[in-house]
Coordinates of C-alpha atoms in Angstrom, one line a residue:
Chain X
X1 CA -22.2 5.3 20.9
X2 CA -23.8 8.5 18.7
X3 CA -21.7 10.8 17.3
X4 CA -20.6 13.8 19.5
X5 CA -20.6 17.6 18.2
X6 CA -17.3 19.1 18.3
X7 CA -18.1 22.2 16.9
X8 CA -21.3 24.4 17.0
X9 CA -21.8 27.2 14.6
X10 CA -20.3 29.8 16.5
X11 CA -17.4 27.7 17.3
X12 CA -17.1 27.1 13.0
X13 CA -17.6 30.9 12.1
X14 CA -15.1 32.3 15.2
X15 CA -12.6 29.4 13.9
X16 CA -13.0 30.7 10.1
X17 CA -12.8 34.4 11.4
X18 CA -9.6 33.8 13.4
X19 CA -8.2 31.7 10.3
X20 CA -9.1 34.8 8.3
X21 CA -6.9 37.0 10.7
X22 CA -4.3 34.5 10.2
X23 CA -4.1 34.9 6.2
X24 CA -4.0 38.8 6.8
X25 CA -1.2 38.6 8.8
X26 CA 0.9 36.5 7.8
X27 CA 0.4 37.5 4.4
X28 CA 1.4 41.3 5.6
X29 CA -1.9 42.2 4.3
X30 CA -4.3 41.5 1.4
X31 CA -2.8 42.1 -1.4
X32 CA -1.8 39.5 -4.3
X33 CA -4.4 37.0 -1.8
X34 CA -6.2 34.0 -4.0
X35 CA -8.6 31.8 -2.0
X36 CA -9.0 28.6 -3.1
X37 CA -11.3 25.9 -2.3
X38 CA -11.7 21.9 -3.1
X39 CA -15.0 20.9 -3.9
X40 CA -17.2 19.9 -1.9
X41 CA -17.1 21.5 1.3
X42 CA -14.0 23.3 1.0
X43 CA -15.9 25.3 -1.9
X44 CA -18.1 26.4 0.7
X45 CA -15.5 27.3 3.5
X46 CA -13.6 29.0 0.9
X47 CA -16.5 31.2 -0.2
X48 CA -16.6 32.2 3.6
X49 CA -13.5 32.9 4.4
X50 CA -13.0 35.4 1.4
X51 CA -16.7 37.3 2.4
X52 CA -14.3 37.6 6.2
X53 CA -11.2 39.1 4.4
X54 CA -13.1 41.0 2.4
X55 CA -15.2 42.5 5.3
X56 CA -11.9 43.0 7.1
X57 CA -9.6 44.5 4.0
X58 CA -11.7 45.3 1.0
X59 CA -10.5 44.1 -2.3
X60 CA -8.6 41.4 -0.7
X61 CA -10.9 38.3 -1.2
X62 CA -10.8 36.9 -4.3
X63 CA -12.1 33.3 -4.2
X64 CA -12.1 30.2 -7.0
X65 CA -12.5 26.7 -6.6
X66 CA -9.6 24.0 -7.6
X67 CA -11.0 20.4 -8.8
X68 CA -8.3 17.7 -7.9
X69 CA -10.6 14.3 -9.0
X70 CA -8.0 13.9 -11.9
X71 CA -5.2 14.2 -10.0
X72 CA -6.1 11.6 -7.2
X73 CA -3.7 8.9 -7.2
X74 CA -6.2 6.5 -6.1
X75 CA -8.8 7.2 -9.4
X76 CA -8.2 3.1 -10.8
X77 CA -9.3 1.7 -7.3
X78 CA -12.3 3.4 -6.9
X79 CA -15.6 3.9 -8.3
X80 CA -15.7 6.4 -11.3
X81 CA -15.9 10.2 -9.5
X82 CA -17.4 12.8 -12.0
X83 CA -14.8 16.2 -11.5
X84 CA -16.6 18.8 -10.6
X85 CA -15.8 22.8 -12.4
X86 CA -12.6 24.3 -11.6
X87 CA -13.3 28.2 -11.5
X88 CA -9.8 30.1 -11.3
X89 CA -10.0 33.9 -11.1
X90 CA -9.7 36.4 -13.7
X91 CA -5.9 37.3 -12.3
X92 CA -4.9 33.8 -12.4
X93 CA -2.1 32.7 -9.8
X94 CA 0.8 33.4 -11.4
X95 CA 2.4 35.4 -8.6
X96 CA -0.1 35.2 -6.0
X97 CA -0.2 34.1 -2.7
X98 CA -2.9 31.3 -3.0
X99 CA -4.6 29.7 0.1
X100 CA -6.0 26.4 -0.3
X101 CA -9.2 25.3 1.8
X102 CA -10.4 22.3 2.6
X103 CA -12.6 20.6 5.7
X104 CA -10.8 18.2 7.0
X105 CA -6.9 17.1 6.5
X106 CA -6.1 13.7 7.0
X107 CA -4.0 11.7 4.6
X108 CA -2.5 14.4 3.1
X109 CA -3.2 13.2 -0.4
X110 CA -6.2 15.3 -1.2
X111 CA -3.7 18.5 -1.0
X112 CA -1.0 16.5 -2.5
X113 CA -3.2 16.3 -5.3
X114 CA -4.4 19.6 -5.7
X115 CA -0.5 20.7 -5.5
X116 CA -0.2 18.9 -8.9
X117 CA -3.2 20.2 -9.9
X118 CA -2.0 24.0 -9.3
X119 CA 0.9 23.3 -11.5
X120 CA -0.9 23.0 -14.2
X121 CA -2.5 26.4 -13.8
X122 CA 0.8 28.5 -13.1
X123 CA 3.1 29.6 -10.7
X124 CA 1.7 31.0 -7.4
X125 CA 4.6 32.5 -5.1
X126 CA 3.9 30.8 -2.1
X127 CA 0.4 27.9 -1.5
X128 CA -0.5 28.2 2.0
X129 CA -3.1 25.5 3.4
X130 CA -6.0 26.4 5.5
X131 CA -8.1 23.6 6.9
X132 CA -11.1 23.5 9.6
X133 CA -10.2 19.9 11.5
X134 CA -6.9 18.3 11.3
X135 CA -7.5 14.9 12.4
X136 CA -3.8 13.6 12.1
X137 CA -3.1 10.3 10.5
X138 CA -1.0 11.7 7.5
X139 CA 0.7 9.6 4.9
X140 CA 2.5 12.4 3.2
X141 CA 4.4 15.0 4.7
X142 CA 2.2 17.7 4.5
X143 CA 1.1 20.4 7.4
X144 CA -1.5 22.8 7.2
X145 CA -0.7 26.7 8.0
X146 CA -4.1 27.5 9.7
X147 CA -5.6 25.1 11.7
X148 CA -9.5 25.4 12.7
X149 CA -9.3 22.6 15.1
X150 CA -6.8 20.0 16.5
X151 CA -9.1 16.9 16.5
X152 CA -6.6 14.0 17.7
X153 CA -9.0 10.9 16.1
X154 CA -8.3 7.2 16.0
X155 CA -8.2 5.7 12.4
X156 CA -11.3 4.1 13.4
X157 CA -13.6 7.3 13.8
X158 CA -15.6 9.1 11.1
X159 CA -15.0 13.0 11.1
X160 CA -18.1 14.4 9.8
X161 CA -18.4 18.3 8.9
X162 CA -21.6 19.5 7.9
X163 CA -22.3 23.0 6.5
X164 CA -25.7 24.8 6.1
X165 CA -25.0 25.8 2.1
X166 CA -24.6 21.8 1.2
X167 CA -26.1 19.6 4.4
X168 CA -28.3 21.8 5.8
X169 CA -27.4 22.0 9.2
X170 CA -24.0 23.3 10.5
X171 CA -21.6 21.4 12.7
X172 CA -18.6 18.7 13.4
X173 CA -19.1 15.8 14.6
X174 CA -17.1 13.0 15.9
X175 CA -18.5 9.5 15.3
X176 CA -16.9 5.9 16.8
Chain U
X1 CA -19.6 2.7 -17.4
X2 CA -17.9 -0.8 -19.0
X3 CA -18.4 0.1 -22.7
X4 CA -20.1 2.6 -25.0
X5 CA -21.7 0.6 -28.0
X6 CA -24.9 2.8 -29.0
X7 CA -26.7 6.0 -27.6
X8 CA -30.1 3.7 -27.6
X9 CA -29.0 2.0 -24.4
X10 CA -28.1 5.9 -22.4
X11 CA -30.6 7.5 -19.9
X12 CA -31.0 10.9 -19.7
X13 CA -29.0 10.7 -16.4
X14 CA -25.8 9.1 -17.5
X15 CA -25.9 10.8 -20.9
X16 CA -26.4 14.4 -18.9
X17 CA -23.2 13.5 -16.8
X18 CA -21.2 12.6 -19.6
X19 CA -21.8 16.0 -21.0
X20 CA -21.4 17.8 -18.3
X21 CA -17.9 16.0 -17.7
X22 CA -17.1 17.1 -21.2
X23 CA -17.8 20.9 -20.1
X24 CA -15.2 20.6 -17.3
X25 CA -12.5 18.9 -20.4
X26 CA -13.2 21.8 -22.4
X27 CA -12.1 23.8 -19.4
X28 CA -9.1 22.3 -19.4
X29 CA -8.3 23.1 -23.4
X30 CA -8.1 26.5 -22.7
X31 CA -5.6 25.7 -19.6
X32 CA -1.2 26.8 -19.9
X33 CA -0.9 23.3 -19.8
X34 CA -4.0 21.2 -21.5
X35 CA -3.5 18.1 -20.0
X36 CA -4.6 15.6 -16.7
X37 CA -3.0 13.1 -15.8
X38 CA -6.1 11.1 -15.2
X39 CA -5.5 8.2 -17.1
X40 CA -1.7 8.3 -17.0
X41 CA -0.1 4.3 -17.4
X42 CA -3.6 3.2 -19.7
X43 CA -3.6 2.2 -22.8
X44 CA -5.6 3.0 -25.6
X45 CA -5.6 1.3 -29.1
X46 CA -7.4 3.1 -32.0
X47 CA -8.8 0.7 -34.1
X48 CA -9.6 1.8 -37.6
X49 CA -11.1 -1.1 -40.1
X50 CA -12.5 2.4 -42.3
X51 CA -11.4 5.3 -42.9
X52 CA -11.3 8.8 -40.6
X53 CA -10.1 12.0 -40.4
X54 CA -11.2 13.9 -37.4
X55 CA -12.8 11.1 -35.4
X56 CA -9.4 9.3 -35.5
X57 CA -7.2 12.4 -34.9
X58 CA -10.1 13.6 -31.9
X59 CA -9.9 10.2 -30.1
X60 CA -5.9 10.4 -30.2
X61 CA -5.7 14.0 -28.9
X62 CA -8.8 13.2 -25.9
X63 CA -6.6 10.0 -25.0
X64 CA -3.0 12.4 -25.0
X65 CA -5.0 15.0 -22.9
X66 CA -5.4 12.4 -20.3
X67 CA -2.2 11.5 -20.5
X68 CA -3.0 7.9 -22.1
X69 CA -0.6 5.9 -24.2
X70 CA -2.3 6.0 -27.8
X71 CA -1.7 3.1 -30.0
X72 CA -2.6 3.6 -33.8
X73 CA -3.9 0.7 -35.8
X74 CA -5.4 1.1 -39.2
X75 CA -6.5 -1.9 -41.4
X76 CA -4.4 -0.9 -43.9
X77 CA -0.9 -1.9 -43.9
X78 CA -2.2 -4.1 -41.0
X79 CA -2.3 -8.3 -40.5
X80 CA -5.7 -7.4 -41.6
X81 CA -5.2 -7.1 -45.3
X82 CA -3.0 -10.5 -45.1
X83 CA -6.4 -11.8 -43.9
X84 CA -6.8 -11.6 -39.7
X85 CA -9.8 -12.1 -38.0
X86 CA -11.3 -9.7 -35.7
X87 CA -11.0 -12.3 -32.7
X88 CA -7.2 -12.3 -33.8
X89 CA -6.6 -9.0 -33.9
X90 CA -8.2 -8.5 -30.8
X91 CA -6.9 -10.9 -29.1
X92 CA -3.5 -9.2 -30.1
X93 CA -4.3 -6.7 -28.4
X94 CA -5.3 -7.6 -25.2
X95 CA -2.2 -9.9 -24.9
X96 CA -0.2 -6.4 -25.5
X97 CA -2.7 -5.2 -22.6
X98 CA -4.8 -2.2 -24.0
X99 CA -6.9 -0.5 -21.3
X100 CA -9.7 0.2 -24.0
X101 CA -10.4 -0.4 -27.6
X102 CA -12.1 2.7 -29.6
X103 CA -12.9 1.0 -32.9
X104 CA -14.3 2.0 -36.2
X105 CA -15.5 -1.1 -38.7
X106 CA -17.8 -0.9 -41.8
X107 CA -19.8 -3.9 -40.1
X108 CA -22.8 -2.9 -38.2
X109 CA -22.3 -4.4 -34.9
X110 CA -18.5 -5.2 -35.1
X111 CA -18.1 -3.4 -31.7
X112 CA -20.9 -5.4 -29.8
X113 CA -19.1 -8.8 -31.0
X114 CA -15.8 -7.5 -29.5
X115 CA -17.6 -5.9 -26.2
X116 CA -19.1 -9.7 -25.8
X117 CA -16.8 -12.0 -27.4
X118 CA -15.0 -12.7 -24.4
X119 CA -11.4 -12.5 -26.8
X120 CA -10.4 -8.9 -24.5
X121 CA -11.2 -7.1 -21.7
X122 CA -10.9 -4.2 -22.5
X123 CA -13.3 -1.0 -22.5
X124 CA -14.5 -1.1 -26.5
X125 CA -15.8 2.3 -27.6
X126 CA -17.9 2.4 -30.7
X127 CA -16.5 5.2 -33.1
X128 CA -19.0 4.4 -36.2
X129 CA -19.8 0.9 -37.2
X130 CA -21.1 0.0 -40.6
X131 CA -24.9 2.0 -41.0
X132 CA -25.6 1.5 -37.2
X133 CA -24.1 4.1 -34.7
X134 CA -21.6 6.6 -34.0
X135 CA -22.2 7.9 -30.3
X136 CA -19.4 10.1 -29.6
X137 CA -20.6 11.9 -32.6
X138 CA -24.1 12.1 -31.1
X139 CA -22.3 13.1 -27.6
X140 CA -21.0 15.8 -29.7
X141 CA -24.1 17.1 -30.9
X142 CA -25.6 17.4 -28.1
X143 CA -23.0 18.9 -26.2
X144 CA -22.4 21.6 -29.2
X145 CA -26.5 22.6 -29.3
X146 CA -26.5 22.6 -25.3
X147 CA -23.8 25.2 -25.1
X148 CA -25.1 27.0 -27.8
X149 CA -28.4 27.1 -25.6
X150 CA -27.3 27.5 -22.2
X151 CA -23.7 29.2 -23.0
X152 CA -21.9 28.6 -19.6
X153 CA -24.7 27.8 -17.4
X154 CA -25.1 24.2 -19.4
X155 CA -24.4 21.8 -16.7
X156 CA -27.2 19.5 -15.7
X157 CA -29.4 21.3 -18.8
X158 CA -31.2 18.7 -21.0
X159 CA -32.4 19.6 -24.6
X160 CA -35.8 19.8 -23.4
X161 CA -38.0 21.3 -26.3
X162 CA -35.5 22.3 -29.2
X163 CA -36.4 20.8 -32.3
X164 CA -34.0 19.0 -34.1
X165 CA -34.2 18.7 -37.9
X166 CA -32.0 15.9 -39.8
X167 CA -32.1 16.3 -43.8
X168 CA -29.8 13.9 -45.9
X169 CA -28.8 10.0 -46.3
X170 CA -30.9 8.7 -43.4
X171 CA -30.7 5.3 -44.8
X172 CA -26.5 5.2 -44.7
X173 CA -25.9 7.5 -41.9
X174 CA -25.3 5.5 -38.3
X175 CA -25.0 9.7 -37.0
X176 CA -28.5 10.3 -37.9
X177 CA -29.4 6.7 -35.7
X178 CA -27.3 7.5 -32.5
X179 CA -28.5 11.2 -32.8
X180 CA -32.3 10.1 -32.9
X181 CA -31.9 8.3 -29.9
X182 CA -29.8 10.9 -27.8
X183 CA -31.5 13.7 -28.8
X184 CA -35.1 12.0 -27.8
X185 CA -33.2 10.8 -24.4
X186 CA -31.9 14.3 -23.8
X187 CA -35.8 15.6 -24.1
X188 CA -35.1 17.1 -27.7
X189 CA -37.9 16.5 -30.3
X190 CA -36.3 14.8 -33.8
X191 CA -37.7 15.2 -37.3
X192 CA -36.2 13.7 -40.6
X193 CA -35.9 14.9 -43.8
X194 CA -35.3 13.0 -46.6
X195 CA -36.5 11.8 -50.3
X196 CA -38.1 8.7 -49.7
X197 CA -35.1 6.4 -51.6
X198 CA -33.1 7.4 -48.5
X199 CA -35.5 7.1 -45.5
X200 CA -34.8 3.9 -44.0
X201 CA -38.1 1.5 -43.8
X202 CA -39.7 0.5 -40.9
X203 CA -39.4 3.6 -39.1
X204 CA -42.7 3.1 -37.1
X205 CA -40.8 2.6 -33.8
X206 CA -38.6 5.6 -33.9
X207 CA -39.7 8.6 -31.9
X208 CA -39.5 10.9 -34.4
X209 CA -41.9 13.0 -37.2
X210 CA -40.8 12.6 -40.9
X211 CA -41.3 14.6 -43.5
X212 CA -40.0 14.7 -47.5
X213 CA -40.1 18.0 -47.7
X214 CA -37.6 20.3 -47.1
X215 CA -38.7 24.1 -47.6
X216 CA -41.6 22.8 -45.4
X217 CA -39.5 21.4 -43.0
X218 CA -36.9 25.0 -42.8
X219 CA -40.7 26.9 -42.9
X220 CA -41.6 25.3 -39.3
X221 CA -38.3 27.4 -37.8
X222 CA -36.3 24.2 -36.4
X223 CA -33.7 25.3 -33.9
X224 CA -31.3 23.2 -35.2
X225 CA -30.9 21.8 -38.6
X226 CA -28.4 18.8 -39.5
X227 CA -27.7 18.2 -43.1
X228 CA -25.7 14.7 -43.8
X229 CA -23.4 13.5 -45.6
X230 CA -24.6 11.7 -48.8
X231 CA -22.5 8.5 -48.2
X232 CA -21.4 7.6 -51.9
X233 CA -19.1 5.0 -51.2
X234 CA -22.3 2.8 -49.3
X235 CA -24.3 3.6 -52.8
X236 CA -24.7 0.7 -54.9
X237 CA -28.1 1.8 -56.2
X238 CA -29.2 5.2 -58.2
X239 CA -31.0 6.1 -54.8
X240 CA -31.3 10.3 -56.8
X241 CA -30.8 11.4 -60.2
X242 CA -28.0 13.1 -60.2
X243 CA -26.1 15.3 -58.1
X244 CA -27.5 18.5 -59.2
X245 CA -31.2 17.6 -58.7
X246 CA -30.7 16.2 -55.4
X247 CA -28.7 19.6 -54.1
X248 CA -31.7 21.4 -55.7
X249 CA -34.3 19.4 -53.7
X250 CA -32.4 18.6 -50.5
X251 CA -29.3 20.6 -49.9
X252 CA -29.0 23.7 -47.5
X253 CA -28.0 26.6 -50.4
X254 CA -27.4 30.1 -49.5
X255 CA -31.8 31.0 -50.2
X256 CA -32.9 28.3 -47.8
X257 CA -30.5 29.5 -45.0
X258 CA -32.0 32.9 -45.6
X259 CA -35.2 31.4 -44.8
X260 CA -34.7 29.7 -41.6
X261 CA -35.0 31.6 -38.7
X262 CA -32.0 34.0 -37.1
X263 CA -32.0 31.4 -34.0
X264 CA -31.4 28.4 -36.1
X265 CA -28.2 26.4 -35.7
X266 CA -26.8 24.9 -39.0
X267 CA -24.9 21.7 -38.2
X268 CA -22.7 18.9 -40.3
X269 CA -21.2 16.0 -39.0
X270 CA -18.7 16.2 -41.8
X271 CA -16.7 15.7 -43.7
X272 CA -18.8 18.1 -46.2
X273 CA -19.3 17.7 -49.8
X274 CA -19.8 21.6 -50.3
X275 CA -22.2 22.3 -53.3
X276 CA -24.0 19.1 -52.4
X277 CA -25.8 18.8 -49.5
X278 CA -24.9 22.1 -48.6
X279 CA -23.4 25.8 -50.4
X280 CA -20.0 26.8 -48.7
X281 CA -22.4 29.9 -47.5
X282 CA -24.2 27.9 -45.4
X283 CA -21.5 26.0 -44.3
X284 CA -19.5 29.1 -43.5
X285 CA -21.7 31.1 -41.7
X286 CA -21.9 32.1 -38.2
X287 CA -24.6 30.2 -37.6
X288 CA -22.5 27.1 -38.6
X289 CA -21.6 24.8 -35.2
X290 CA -19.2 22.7 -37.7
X291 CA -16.1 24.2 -35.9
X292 CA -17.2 24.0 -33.1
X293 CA -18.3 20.5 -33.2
X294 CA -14.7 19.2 -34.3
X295 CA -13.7 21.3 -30.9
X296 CA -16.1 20.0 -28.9
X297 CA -15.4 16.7 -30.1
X298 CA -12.4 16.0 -28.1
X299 CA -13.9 17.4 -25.0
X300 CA -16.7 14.5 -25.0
X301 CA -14.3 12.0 -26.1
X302 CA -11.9 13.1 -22.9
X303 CA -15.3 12.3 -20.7
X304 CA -15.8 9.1 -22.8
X305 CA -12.3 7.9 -22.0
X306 CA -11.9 8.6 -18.5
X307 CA -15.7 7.6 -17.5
X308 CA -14.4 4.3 -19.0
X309 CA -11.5 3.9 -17.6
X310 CA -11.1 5.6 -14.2
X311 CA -12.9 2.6 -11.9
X312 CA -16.4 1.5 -12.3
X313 CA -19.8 3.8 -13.0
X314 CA -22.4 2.4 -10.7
X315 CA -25.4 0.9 -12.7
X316 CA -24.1 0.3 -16.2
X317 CA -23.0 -2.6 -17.7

């Protein structure tokens, strides 16, 4: 069977624009906001959602990027992954509310990772978790705050998200 | 990546990512906390047969970065000076289950006979053996002129068209080798410098220009100019005069620096006999990398470690 889209381009940019409205609100606004995304796609996502924020609330979309490879708890099974850079802001997050992005949520032990990995960089007041597909399946307990899509998946699927900036063309897609 | 014996055997590729995980260590240096916990549960043994300063003390603080257990072992006040073997002492180690051997020997070659021996399993990292190589230290190098180059846009950069200038003990130094080879890899073009007592022979398959002459060689405005140590302790033969007349011929003093040009990065591997191969002018100038290389030095070494030990690098043996 081939895989089947789940998302189009609109449906990606209305989910990312209703996640931003999300942030803003329960955030009470855009202040003390850092957006952070794990590479590689949630790099890109992250990028997008801060351009929203700050389209909506000026001043209030301040992105970085958070590498988690050497926090992985899976880095001795594996082959060797090079990290990729971790760019925190000037402000830091000490004090901030700081919004993690990633594609998909799954496991849970991508975020788990990235957790540690903000520990080492300070002390945010709150980490909120923003993700385009949750697929289920997690092994840690972990829930994301802002959900793109619901994607119930059996272990046996491949969740594929493709974005212009990396892949080229822009879409999910479900494959058996 | 299973070991890391000599530069000589590092394509451009693998010796570019290496570098370019050293850039995201470097970030972590300047971190609240400066540490991963990449390699947390590993175990690695520093293996000293010679002695070190800041190649030893670099490897243990790259290894404590990534959260490894560091196990210090220097020949002295070792099983070694009752008389062990190598093959013994390895095999010591492996039953005490090191993760990766980083080892220094004077015997050119004494980490290719562990990496192959068959007596440990261990990753073996080559941290200066005999006249023959010293990678990391070449790592170093190239990572120091790189970000002098490029500044913070050095990822994925080679070296491609900076000419590199090495003056000094040739024959002795295994920096000079591994540098040669590194450099060339990274797209850098090498030229030597030295009286012809201390050029090594045979030289006709090295890719590199030589010369015996050094205002000549500060007159064609290298970008980067190494001087070397003048290995004393590997000198069994008058191979110069004296001190004096060698410092006069070959070292970097305060009027040669004037002459090269403003671009021109001075570099050492250390440690530096000041006065000798080259004036504490030279040495402490701004255009001196010599701090920076002992910083940069556990940056690469992190990379070194944890490409060895997290899984397995595709390609490399």
């Amino acid at each position: 069977m081939p895989a089947r889209t789940v998302l189009q381009p609109s449906d990606i940019t209305r989910a990312l624009t209703r996640i931003s409205h999300e942030i803003l609100e329960s955030n009470r606004g855009g202040s003390d906001l850092v957006i952070l995304g794990i590479p590689t796609r949630g790099v890109v996502l992250a990028e997008r959602v801060g351009a929203i924020l700050e389209s909506i609330e000026p001043g209030s979309g301040t992105v970085g990027t958070l590498d988690i490879t050497m926090y992985r708890d899976d880095l001795g099974r594996n082959l060797t992954r090079t990290p990729r850079p971790t760019r925190i802001p000037p402000g830091g997050i000490d004090g901030k509310t700081v919004v993690l992005v990633d594609d998909v949520l799954f496991s849970g032990r991508t975020i788990r990772a990235a957790l540690d990995a903000m520990v080492d960089l300070g002390r945010p007041r709150a980490v909120r978790l923003a993700v385009l597909v949750d697929r289920g399946h997690r092994e840690l307990p972990i829930r994301a705050d802002f959900v793109g899509k619901n994607l119930p998946s059996s272990l046996a699927e491949r969740i594929n998200v493709r974005l212009d900036e990396i892949d080229g063309v822009e879409e999910v897609t479900i494959e058996p | 990546m299973r070991h890391l014996l000599s530069t000589k055997d590092l394509a451009r590729e693998e010796a570019i990512v290496i570098l370019d995980v050293a850039e995201d260590m470097a970030e972590v240096a300047g971190r609240e906390v400066p540490r991963l916990p990449a390699l947390r549960g590993k175990t690695v043994v520093n293996l000293f047969y010679e002695d070190s300063t800041r190649t030893r003390i670099s490897f243990e603080a790259a290894a404590k970065r990534l959260s490894a257990d560091v196990i210090n072992f220097s020949a002295k006040g070792s099983s070694v000076s009752k008389g062990e073997s190598l093959k013994d002492t390895a095999q010591t180690l492996a039953a005490m289950g090191a993760d990766a051997v980083v080892v220094r020997h004077p015997a050119s070659g004494a980490p290719d006979v562990l990496a192959r021996g068959g007596w440990i399993d261990a990753g073996i990292v080559n941290a200066g053996d005999g006249t023959h190589e010293h990678p990391t230290q070449a790592l170093l190098d190239a990572f120091t002129i790189r970000r002098r180059l490029h500044g913070a846009a050095a990822r994925g950069h080679g070296l491609d068209g900076c000419r590199v200038t090495i003056v000094g003990d040739i024959l002795h130094s295994r920096v000079a080798r591994s540098n040669v080879w590194l450099l060339t890899a990274l797209g850098a073009r090498v030229s030597l410098v030295a009286p012809a007592t201390l050029m090594p022979v045979a030289l006709d398959r090295w890719p590199v220009e030589l010369g015996y002459d050094l205002d000549a060689a500060i007159a064609a405005g290298p970008d980067v100019i190494m001087m070397l140590r003048i290995q004393a302790e590997r000198m069994h033969d008058a191979f110069f005069p004296n001190a004096r007349e060698y410092s006069r011929q070959w070292g970097l003093d305060d009027e040669r620096m004037a002459a090269l040009p403003e671009r021109s990065m001075i570099m050492h591997p250390g440690p530096m006999n000041r006065g000798l191969e080259i004036s504490a002018g030279a040495a402490d100038s701004p255009r001196s990398t010599i701090r920076e290389q002992v910083a940069n030095g556990v940056s690469v070494r992190m990379a070194v470690l944890y490409l060895l030990l997290s899984g397995a690098m595709e390609g490399k043996a």
